[in-house]
Amino acid sequence: MAPVRELTVGQVAMRSGVAVSALHFYEARGLIRSHRTSGNQRRYGRDVLRRVAIIRVAQEVGISLADIARAFQSLPEERTPTREDWNLLSTAWRDELDHKIAQMKKLRDGLTDCIGCGCMSIDKCPLRNKEDRLSAQGSGARRLVVAR
Amino acid sequence: MAPVRELTVGQVAMRSGVAVSALHFYEARGLIRSHRTSGNQRRYGRDVLRRVAIIRVAQEVGISLADIARAFQSLPEERTPTREDWNLLSTAWRDELDHKIAQMKKLRDGLTDCIGCGCMSIDKCPLRNKEDRLSAQGSGARRLVVAR
DNA sequence: GCTTGACCTCAAGTTAAGTTGAGCTTGTAG
DNA sequence: CTACAAGCTCAACTTAACTTGAGGTCAAGC
């Protein structure tokens, strides 16, 4: 069989569902890589499709491009990443994801914990933080947020 | 007992952990309400603390302020929202949250579904969309994303 | 061999969600 | 009764993540 063709930016855009401009942008941010033809046009290997797919999913769950880029740096440079490589990456995100999943479930399940119990207004909730940590630690809704 | 005092913007900031400027901003966006003293200073009822807490949690799981504002519009205008009111709100978000939770689990569990199986490169994955929908529908990583 | 659609670069614009700063007013503690 | 921390408004700046546009090049079909 002929080795699978390289993809143009337009093809990647079509197959991945993201705009050409976004692909340029991801490349500028170091999230994907391409080499150039003699005429200076980008060509991508197939694995770019996986990368882009991961970028989108990761973004959808609230991981920033910067974080994604950082995570991608653990992927091999010159070898097409294997399933193992990708798995490694996702386990690296596990804690963060677990935290977010917990937050989401809390929100989904009726916010029953802290909000539902009225502790916000009664000032006696066992879950409340000490005031000082609140003011000392800059911002963030420390009260309701699941401890990391 | 004396009726619980109203809160100044600074007090709300300290207790909720968000900056004063953010509270101003939320108010401008219609997420929270205040009335003014004779000297034009904001005063907040206790329930603003709940609102702010919800705003932060909802944001953390990726709900935009615009969506939060929309959801808050279902809350009663002149009555302090009850636990029931808040529960209604969270059930309204349930579908969206379920979707996101599913996405996150997928990512957390090693991206094994579509990405792990290699369908991105082999073009035969049963989960793939028809090409046309992809190009017709603007952007978004339709492939990997769990159907809504 | 030319036309047309796909590419290229680079700068500027956009939206969300705030923050920062200037200039002015309030209110509370000594 | 006054100092000064806390408030107020409004405009401008910031960061992330792209998009849009201008001006110019490449390549595949007729």
CSV table of N, CA and C (backbone and C1' of nucleotides) in Angstrom, one decimal, chain C residues 14-26:
chain,number,residue,atom,x,y,z
C,14,DT,P,-13.9,44.9,16.1
C,14,DT,O5',-13.7,43.4,16.7
C,14,DT,C5',-14.1,42.3,16.0
C,14,DT,C4',-14.6,41.2,16.9
C,14,DT,C3',-15.3,41.6,18.1
C,14,DT,O3',-16.4,40.7,18.3
C,14,DT,C1',-13.4,40.5,18.8
C,15,DT,P,-17.6,41.2,19.3
C,15,DT,O5',-17.6,40.1,20.5
C,15,DT,C5',-17.3,38.7,20.1
C,15,DT,C4',-17.1,38.0,21.4
C,15,DT,C3',-17.8,38.6,22.6
C,15,DT,O3',-18.4,37.6,23.4
C,15,DT,C1',-15.5,38.4,23.1
C,16,DA,P,-19.2,37.9,24.8
C,16,DA,O5',-18.4,37.1,25.9
C,16,DA,C5',-17.6,36.0,25.5
C,16,DA,C4',-16.7,35.6,26.7
C,16,DA,C3',-17.4,36.0,28.0
C,16,DA,O3',-17.1,34.9,29.0
C,16,DA,C1',-15.3,37.0,27.8
C,17,DA,P,-17.8,35.0,30.4
C,17,DA,O5',-16.7,35.7,31.3
C,17,DA,C5',-15.5,35.0,31.6
C,17,DA,C4',-14.6,35.9,32.3
C,17,DA,C3',-15.3,36.6,33.5
C,17,DA,O3',-14.4,36.6,34.6
C,17,DA,C1',-14.2,38.1,32.2
C,18,DG,P,-15.0,36.5,36.1
C,18,DG,O5',-15.2,38.0,36.6
C,18,DG,C5',-14.8,39.1,35.9
C,18,DG,C4',-13.3,39.3,36.0
C,18,DG,C3',-12.7,40.2,37.0
C,18,DG,O3',-11.6,39.8,37.7
C,18,DG,C1',-12.1,40.9,34.8
C,19,DT,P,-11.0,40.6,38.9
C,19,DT,O5',-9.9,41.6,38.1
C,19,DT,C5',-8.8,41.0,37.5
C,19,DT,C4',-7.8,42.1,37.2
C,19,DT,C3',-7.4,43.0,38.4
C,19,DT,O3',-6.0,43.3,38.2
C,19,DT,C1',-8.4,44.3,36.7
C,20,DT,P,-5.2,44.1,39.3
C,20,DT,O5',-5.2,45.6,38.6
C,20,DT,C5',-4.8,45.7,37.3
C,20,DT,C4',-4.6,47.2,36.9
C,20,DT,C3',-4.3,48.1,38.1
C,20,DT,O3',-3.3,49.0,37.7
C,20,DT,C1',-6.3,48.9,37.1
C,21,DG,P,-2.6,50.0,38.7
C,21,DG,O5',-3.3,51.4,38.3
C,21,DG,C5',-3.5,51.7,36.9
C,21,DG,C4',-4.1,53.1,36.8
C,21,DG,C3',-3.9,54.0,38.0
C,21,DG,O3',-3.7,55.3,37.4
C,21,DG,C1',-6.2,53.7,37.7
C,22,DA,P,-3.3,56.5,38.5
C,22,DA,O5',-4.1,57.7,37.9
C,22,DA,C5',-4.8,57.6,36.6
C,22,DA,C4',-5.9,58.5,36.6
C,22,DA,C3',-5.8,59.7,37.6
C,22,DA,O3',-6.3,60.9,37.0
C,22,DA,C1',-7.8,58.5,38.1
C,23,DG,P,-6.1,62.3,37.7
C,23,DG,O5',-7.6,62.6,38.2
C,23,DG,C5',-8.7,62.4,37.4
C,23,DG,C4',-10.0,62.6,38.2
C,23,DG,C3',-9.8,63.6,39.3
C,23,DG,O3',-11.0,64.4,39.4
C,23,DG,C1',-10.6,61.6,40.2
C,24,DC,P,-11.2,65.5,40.6
C,24,DC,O5',-12.4,64.7,41.4
C,24,DC,C5',-13.6,64.4,40.7
C,24,DC,C4',-14.6,63.7,41.7
C,24,DC,C3',-14.7,64.5,43.0
C,24,DC,O3',-16.1,64.5,43.4
C,24,DC,C1',-14.1,62.3,43.5
C,25,DT,P,-16.6,65.2,44.8
C,25,DT,O5',-17.2,63.9,45.5
C,25,DT,C5',-18.1,63.0,44.9
C,25,DT,C4',-18.6,62.0,45.8
C,25,DT,C3',-19.2,62.5,47.1
C,25,DT,O3',-20.3,61.7,47.5
C,25,DT,C1',-17.4,61.0,47.6
C,26,DT,P,-21.3,62.1,48.7
C,26,DT,O5',-21.4,60.7,49.5
C,26,DT,C5',-20.2,59.9,49.5
C,26,DT,C4',-20.4,58.7,50.4
C,26,DT,C3',-21.1,58.9,51.7
C,26,DT,O3',-21.5,57.7,52.1
C,26,DT,C1',-18.8,58.6,52.1
